[in-house]
């Protein structure tokens, strides 16, 4: 990886830490490449079952792209086709948890919304400030906010660029929980370990099912869900789950 993007694995849980606290964990193209590599490693692993994404330090989860690097793109088309760190997270096959500490602004907010579950510290703030600089978000800002907080609240954030508190984010449904900063990573790890203890293929297909529920018409989403259920039902892990239930013991899932 790189010094500015840390990657560690503890059992079935991987932690990706955006590690540029002096710059509010603003992302550079090199960091985006490193994040892509980390996600590719997670996708290829039969051991890693859940991923936590967080930021180093107390001030910021991620303040988005480093604005000073944006003038490095020679043409608007090159900018359009850049490697995007939010895309990398959305392409992750495994469940992801954002542990949001401090600022989640711009691409940082999009990064958090690209994760499946979001937990925030009490000092977290969320904003779509691009309008203050003359552009809008491009990593799923509008789609993510409308889906998470509703059309009016999304418009309020995107059209003013002003931040909301962690408490407001929880009230609006942008995050699942708000905890003290010292409890943020322990809580994220506890959720990740719970997810990792479940049947891995079921968790991965459950993630696909959630995406379908967001993007497909209702009847097609139900049909797709049934297909995914059938795939899961045919796995060795599903047989193990049924056997463990009958034998009144904990199941031993193997991701196959």
mmCIF file of C-alpha atoms in Angstrom:
data_model
loop_
_atom_site.group_PDB
_atom_site.id
_atom_site.type_symbol
_atom_site.label_atom_id
_atom_site.label_comp_id
_atom_site.label_asym_id
_atom_site.label_seq_id
_atom_site.Cartn_x
_atom_site.Cartn_y
_atom_site.Cartn_z
ATOM 1 C CA UNK A 1 0.000 0.000 0.000
ATOM 2 C CA UNK A 2 1.532 3.370 0.991
ATOM 3 C CA UNK A 3 2.346 5.421 4.064
ATOM 4 C CA UNK A 4 -0.729 7.530 3.334
ATOM 5 C CA UNK A 5 -3.104 4.566 3.118
ATOM 6 C CA UNK A 6 -2.695 1.884 5.760
ATOM 7 C CA UNK A 7 -4.031 -1.652 5.406
ATOM 8 C CA UNK A 8 -4.170 -4.207 8.194
ATOM 9 C CA UNK A 9 -5.964 -7.491 8.695
ATOM 10 C CA UNK A 10 -7.008 -8.913 12.053
ATOM 11 C CA UNK A 11 -8.679 -12.292 11.662
ATOM 12 C CA UNK A 12 -11.583 -11.872 9.260
ATOM 13 C CA UNK A 13 -11.635 -8.065 9.490
ATOM 14 C CA UNK A 14 -9.549 -5.662 7.386
ATOM 15 C CA UNK A 15 -9.049 -2.007 8.324
ATOM 16 C CA UNK A 16 -8.216 0.613 5.700
ATOM 17 C CA UNK A 17 -6.986 3.859 7.267
ATOM 18 C CA UNK A 18 -6.683 7.061 5.253
ATOM 19 C CA UNK A 19 -3.447 8.298 6.792
ATOM 20 C CA UNK A 20 -2.801 11.913 5.937
ATOM 21 C CA UNK A 21 -4.032 13.685 9.067
ATOM 22 C CA UNK A 22 -1.955 16.845 8.536
ATOM 23 C CA UNK A 23 -3.987 17.436 5.359
ATOM 24 C CA UNK A 24 -7.317 16.319 6.887
ATOM 25 C CA UNK A 25 -6.854 12.966 5.121
ATOM 26 C CA UNK A 26 -7.455 14.586 1.716
ATOM 27 C CA UNK A 27 -7.060 12.016 -1.053
ATOM 28 C CA UNK A 28 -4.453 12.175 -3.802
ATOM 29 C CA UNK A 29 -4.402 10.073 -7.007
ATOM 30 C CA UNK A 30 -1.662 7.890 -5.504
ATOM 31 C CA UNK A 31 -3.842 7.245 -2.468
ATOM 32 C CA UNK A 32 -6.761 6.381 -4.733
ATOM 33 C CA UNK A 33 -4.564 3.801 -6.497
ATOM 34 C CA UNK A 34 -3.541 2.369 -3.122
ATOM 35 C CA UNK A 35 -7.182 2.137 -2.084
ATOM 36 C CA UNK A 36 -8.013 0.278 -5.298
ATOM 37 C CA UNK A 37 -5.203 -2.184 -4.497
ATOM 38 C CA UNK A 38 -6.493 -2.669 -0.950
ATOM 39 C CA UNK A 39 -10.017 -3.399 -2.173
ATOM 40 C CA UNK A 40 -8.675 -5.807 -4.806
ATOM 41 C CA UNK A 41 -6.812 -7.654 -2.043
ATOM 42 C CA UNK A 42 -9.999 -7.887 0.013
ATOM 43 C CA UNK A 43 -12.040 -9.093 -2.961
ATOM 44 C CA UNK A 44 -9.525 -11.851 -3.726
ATOM 45 C CA UNK A 45 -9.312 -13.086 -0.128
ATOM 46 C CA UNK A 46 -11.292 -16.016 1.258
ATOM 47 C CA UNK A 47 -10.246 -14.919 4.751
ATOM 48 C CA UNK A 48 -11.308 -11.264 4.811
ATOM 49 C CA UNK A 49 -15.054 -11.015 5.420
ATOM 50 C CA UNK A 50 -15.633 -7.387 6.425
ATOM 51 C CA UNK A 51 -13.756 -4.105 5.893
ATOM 52 C CA UNK A 52 -13.622 -0.975 8.041
ATOM 53 C CA UNK A 53 -12.706 2.332 6.397
ATOM 54 C CA UNK A 54 -11.591 5.146 8.708
ATOM 55 C CA UNK A 55 -9.325 8.177 8.906
ATOM 56 C CA UNK A 56 -6.196 8.769 10.957
ATOM 57 C CA UNK A 57 -6.328 11.299 13.775
ATOM 58 C CA UNK A 58 -9.259 13.035 15.405
ATOM 59 C CA UNK A 59 -9.938 15.916 13.008
ATOM 60 C CA UNK A 60 -11.012 14.204 9.813
ATOM 61 C CA UNK A 61 -12.304 11.012 8.297
ATOM 62 C CA UNK A 62 -11.563 12.399 4.840
ATOM 63 C CA UNK A 63 -11.860 15.940 3.485
ATOM 64 C CA UNK A 64 -12.276 14.668 -0.073
ATOM 65 C CA UNK A 65 -9.850 15.045 -2.941
ATOM 66 C CA UNK A 66 -6.766 17.184 -2.403
ATOM 67 C CA UNK A 67 -7.812 20.299 -4.331
ATOM 68 C CA UNK A 68 -4.191 21.125 -5.108
ATOM 69 C CA UNK A 69 -3.937 17.999 -7.269
ATOM 70 C CA UNK A 70 -6.983 18.779 -9.405
ATOM 71 C CA UNK A 71 -5.082 21.153 -11.688
ATOM 72 C CA UNK A 72 -2.729 18.291 -12.563
ATOM 73 C CA UNK A 73 -5.296 16.860 -14.975
ATOM 74 C CA UNK A 74 -4.429 18.077 -18.476
ATOM 75 C CA UNK A 75 -7.985 18.006 -19.824
ATOM 76 C CA UNK A 76 -11.530 17.823 -18.442
ATOM 77 C CA UNK A 77 -11.852 14.411 -20.134
ATOM 78 C CA UNK A 78 -8.826 13.111 -18.242
ATOM 79 C CA UNK A 79 -10.420 14.397 -15.048
ATOM 80 C CA UNK A 80 -13.690 12.677 -16.012
ATOM 81 C CA UNK A 81 -11.943 9.315 -16.416
ATOM 82 C CA UNK A 82 -9.730 9.484 -13.339
ATOM 83 C CA UNK A 83 -9.508 6.567 -10.910
ATOM 84 C CA UNK A 84 -12.133 7.306 -8.281
ATOM 85 C CA UNK A 85 -11.733 6.066 -4.716
ATOM 86 C CA UNK A 86 -15.503 5.966 -4.169
ATOM 87 C CA UNK A 87 -15.887 3.672 -7.181
ATOM 88 C CA UNK A 88 -13.282 1.366 -5.649
ATOM 89 C CA UNK A 89 -15.257 1.052 -2.420
ATOM 90 C CA UNK A 90 -18.534 0.481 -4.253
ATOM 91 C CA UNK A 91 -16.865 -2.350 -6.197
ATOM 92 C CA UNK A 92 -15.894 -4.117 -2.966
ATOM 93 C CA UNK A 93 -17.541 -7.532 -2.759
ATOM 94 C CA UNK A 94 -17.339 -7.698 1.021
ATOM 95 C CA UNK A 95 -19.454 -5.701 3.500
ATOM 96 C CA UNK A 96 -17.903 -2.341 4.376
ATOM 97 C CA UNK A 97 -18.220 -0.122 7.443
ATOM 98 C CA UNK A 98 -17.283 3.568 7.543
ATOM 99 C CA UNK A 99 -16.003 4.666 10.959
ATOM 100 C CA UNK A 100 -16.357 8.424 10.527
ATOM 101 C CA UNK A 101 -14.209 10.586 12.782
ATOM 102 C CA UNK A 102 -14.265 14.347 12.232
ATOM 103 C CA UNK A 103 -14.807 15.900 8.819
ATOM 104 C CA UNK A 104 -16.425 13.854 6.061
ATOM 105 C CA UNK A 105 -16.547 16.534 3.408
ATOM 106 C CA UNK A 106 -16.942 16.251 -0.358
ATOM 107 C CA UNK A 107 -15.341 13.035 -1.519
ATOM 108 C CA UNK A 108 -15.023 12.050 2.126
ATOM 109 C CA UNK A 109 -18.799 12.109 2.470
ATOM 110 C CA UNK A 110 -19.058 10.142 -0.779
ATOM 111 C CA UNK A 111 -16.520 7.658 0.603
ATOM 112 C CA UNK A 112 -18.624 7.152 3.719
ATOM 113 C CA UNK A 113 -21.796 6.773 1.665
ATOM 114 C CA UNK A 114 -20.053 4.196 -0.546
ATOM 115 C CA UNK A 115 -19.768 1.959 2.521
ATOM 116 C CA UNK A 116 -22.659 -0.281 3.540
ATOM 117 C CA UNK A 117 -22.813 0.759 7.208
ATOM 118 C CA UNK A 118 -21.822 4.096 8.725
ATOM 119 C CA UNK A 119 -20.943 4.792 12.352
ATOM 120 C CA UNK A 120 -19.845 8.270 13.424
ATOM 121 C CA UNK A 121 -18.095 9.864 16.370
ATOM 122 C CA UNK A 122 -19.731 12.751 18.190
ATOM 123 C CA UNK A 123 -17.296 15.211 16.561
ATOM 124 C CA UNK A 124 -18.100 14.084 13.009
ATOM 125 C CA UNK A 125 -19.428 16.564 10.473
ATOM 126 C CA UNK A 126 -20.783 15.878 6.998
ATOM 127 C CA UNK A 127 -20.887 18.281 4.057
ATOM 128 C CA UNK A 128 -21.138 18.547 0.280
ATOM 129 C CA UNK A 129 -19.136 21.785 -0.015
ATOM 130 C CA UNK A 130 -18.238 21.603 -3.709
ATOM 131 C CA UNK A 131 -20.753 24.306 -4.636
ATOM 132 C CA UNK A 132 -18.676 26.797 -2.634
ATOM 133 C CA UNK A 133 -15.780 26.149 -5.030
ATOM 134 C CA UNK A 134 -17.761 26.203 -8.255
ATOM 135 C CA UNK A 135 -18.599 22.571 -8.946
ATOM 136 C CA UNK A 136 -20.643 19.667 -7.597
ATOM 137 C CA UNK A 137 -19.755 16.228 -6.298
ATOM 138 C CA UNK A 138 -18.946 13.489 -8.793
ATOM 139 C CA UNK A 139 -18.550 10.352 -6.709
ATOM 140 C CA UNK A 140 -22.201 9.613 -6.087
ATOM 141 C CA UNK A 141 -23.036 12.626 -3.951
ATOM 142 C CA UNK A 142 -26.606 13.311 -5.107
ATOM 143 C CA UNK A 143 -27.602 9.655 -5.490
ATOM 144 C CA UNK A 144 -26.162 8.759 -2.104
ATOM 145 C CA UNK A 145 -27.711 11.670 -0.253
ATOM 146 C CA UNK A 146 -31.157 11.355 -1.827
ATOM 147 C CA UNK A 147 -31.161 7.654 -0.969
ATOM 148 C CA UNK A 148 -29.916 8.258 2.585
ATOM 149 C CA UNK A 149 -31.518 11.490 3.780
ATOM 150 C CA UNK A 150 -34.317 12.232 1.286
ATOM 151 C CA UNK A 151 -34.654 14.742 -1.518
ATOM 152 C CA UNK A 152 -35.175 17.917 0.528
ATOM 153 C CA UNK A 153 -32.327 17.275 2.965
ATOM 154 C CA UNK A 154 -30.066 16.272 0.077
ATOM 155 C CA UNK A 155 -30.899 19.513 -1.708
ATOM 156 C CA UNK A 156 -30.201 21.494 1.456
ATOM 157 C CA UNK A 157 -26.734 19.967 1.755
ATOM 158 C CA UNK A 158 -25.798 20.130 -1.932
ATOM 159 C CA UNK A 159 -27.145 23.619 -2.652
ATOM 160 C CA UNK A 160 -25.801 25.319 0.491
ATOM 161 C CA UNK A 161 -22.624 23.305 0.947
ATOM 162 C CA UNK A 162 -23.001 23.746 4.699
ATOM 163 C CA UNK A 163 -22.122 20.929 7.123
ATOM 164 C CA UNK A 164 -24.412 18.971 9.398
ATOM 165 C CA UNK A 165 -23.498 17.477 12.751
ATOM 166 C CA UNK A 166 -23.215 13.796 13.564
ATOM 167 C CA UNK A 167 -26.405 14.077 15.573
ATOM 168 C CA UNK A 168 -28.288 15.551 12.611
ATOM 169 C CA UNK A 169 -26.803 12.869 10.347
ATOM 170 C CA UNK A 170 -28.148 10.181 12.678
ATOM 171 C CA UNK A 171 -31.552 11.892 12.834
ATOM 172 C CA UNK A 172 -31.692 11.994 9.016
ATOM 173 C CA UNK A 173 -30.551 8.387 8.603
ATOM 174 C CA UNK A 174 -27.141 9.130 7.092
ATOM 175 C CA UNK A 175 -25.419 7.161 9.870
ATOM 176 C CA UNK A 176 -26.621 4.248 11.978
ATOM 177 C CA UNK A 177 -25.016 5.213 15.286
ATOM 178 C CA UNK A 178 -23.139 8.065 16.956
ATOM 179 C CA UNK A 179 -20.623 7.182 19.648
ATOM 180 C CA UNK A 180 -17.859 8.904 21.560
ATOM 181 C CA UNK A 181 -14.617 9.241 19.609
ATOM 182 C CA UNK A 182 -12.797 6.783 21.876
ATOM 183 C CA UNK A 183 -15.517 4.206 21.216
ATOM 184 C CA UNK A 184 -15.653 4.642 17.431
ATOM 185 C CA UNK A 185 -13.180 2.008 16.264
ATOM 186 C CA UNK A 186 -14.114 -0.495 18.984
ATOM 187 C CA UNK A 187 -17.761 -0.172 17.960
ATOM 188 C CA UNK A 188 -16.918 -0.488 14.263
ATOM 189 C CA UNK A 189 -14.793 -3.549 15.015
ATOM 190 C CA UNK A 190 -17.594 -5.104 17.060
ATOM 191 C CA UNK A 191 -20.034 -4.673 14.162
ATOM 192 C CA UNK A 192 -17.432 -5.977 11.701
ATOM 193 C CA UNK A 193 -16.728 -9.043 13.816
ATOM 194 C CA UNK A 194 -20.441 -9.780 14.033
ATOM 195 C CA UNK A 195 -20.795 -9.486 10.248
ATOM 196 C CA UNK A 196 -17.665 -11.602 9.784
ATOM 197 C CA UNK A 197 -19.139 -14.339 11.973
ATOM 198 C CA UNK A 198 -22.072 -14.779 9.604
ATOM 199 C CA UNK A 199 -22.059 -16.887 6.448
ATOM 200 C CA UNK A 200 -19.703 -14.995 4.085
ATOM 201 C CA UNK A 201 -21.474 -15.816 0.819
ATOM 202 C CA UNK A 202 -24.790 -14.843 2.384
ATOM 203 C CA UNK A 203 -23.260 -11.534 3.508
ATOM 204 C CA UNK A 204 -21.880 -10.853 0.032
ATOM 205 C CA UNK A 205 -25.153 -11.717 -1.692
ATOM 206 C CA UNK A 206 -26.994 -9.703 0.950
ATOM 207 C CA UNK A 207 -24.886 -6.729 -0.118
ATOM 208 C CA UNK A 208 -25.833 -7.335 -3.758
ATOM 209 C CA UNK A 209 -29.459 -7.587 -2.689
ATOM 210 C CA UNK A 210 -29.308 -4.231 -0.921
ATOM 211 C CA UNK A 211 -27.876 -2.620 -4.055
ATOM 212 C CA UNK A 212 -30.661 -4.172 -6.130
ATOM 213 C CA UNK A 213 -33.286 -2.869 -3.735
ATOM 214 C CA UNK A 214 -31.921 0.615 -4.379
ATOM 215 C CA UNK A 215 -31.584 0.413 -8.156
ATOM 216 C CA UNK A 216 -34.185 -2.056 -9.466
ATOM 217 C CA UNK A 217 -37.957 -1.772 -9.850
ATOM 218 C CA UNK A 218 -39.733 -3.460 -6.942
ATOM 219 C CA UNK A 219 -40.883 -6.644 -8.689
ATOM 220 C CA UNK A 220 -37.492 -7.167 -10.346
ATOM 221 C CA UNK A 221 -35.748 -6.612 -7.021
ATOM 222 C CA UNK A 222 -37.899 -9.295 -5.365
ATOM 223 C CA UNK A 223 -37.208 -11.675 -8.254
ATOM 224 C CA UNK A 224 -33.471 -11.001 -7.984
ATOM 225 C CA UNK A 225 -33.622 -11.514 -4.215
ATOM 226 C CA UNK A 226 -35.170 -14.932 -4.731
ATOM 227 C CA UNK A 227 -32.422 -15.877 -7.180
ATOM 228 C CA UNK A 228 -29.768 -14.785 -4.686
ATOM 229 C CA UNK A 229 -31.498 -16.754 -1.925
ATOM 230 C CA UNK A 230 -31.429 -19.862 -4.117
ATOM 231 C CA UNK A 231 -27.710 -19.421 -4.766
ATOM 232 C CA UNK A 232 -27.063 -19.127 -1.034
ATOM 233 C CA UNK A 233 -29.302 -22.091 -0.254
ATOM 234 C CA UNK A 234 -27.160 -24.308 -2.499
ATOM 235 C CA UNK A 235 -23.872 -23.500 -0.733
ATOM 236 C CA UNK A 236 -21.954 -25.687 1.668
ATOM 237 C CA UNK A 237 -22.277 -22.921 4.262
ATOM 238 C CA UNK A 238 -26.078 -23.088 4.073
ATOM 239 C CA UNK A 239 -25.972 -26.837 4.644
ATOM 240 C CA UNK A 240 -23.652 -26.225 7.582
ATOM 241 C CA UNK A 241 -26.041 -23.604 8.967
ATOM 242 C CA UNK A 242 -28.975 -26.002 8.833
ATOM 243 C CA UNK A 243 -26.941 -28.787 10.399
ATOM 244 C CA UNK A 244 -25.685 -26.525 13.190
ATOM 245 C CA UNK A 245 -29.247 -25.406 13.915
ATOM 246 C CA UNK A 246 -30.425 -29.015 14.229
ATOM 247 C CA UNK A 247 -27.441 -29.968 16.372
ATOM 248 C CA UNK A 248 -27.739 -26.828 18.537
ATOM 249 C CA UNK A 249 -24.155 -25.696 17.968
ATOM 250 C CA UNK A 250 -22.376 -22.719 16.446
ATOM 251 C CA UNK A 251 -21.919 -23.027 12.665
ATOM 252 C CA UNK A 252 -18.472 -23.133 11.061
ATOM 253 C CA UNK A 253 -18.692 -21.189 7.812
ATOM 254 C CA UNK A 254 -16.023 -21.620 5.121
ATOM 255 C CA UNK A 255 -17.179 -19.324 2.277
ATOM 256 C CA UNK A 256 -18.104 -22.121 -0.055
#
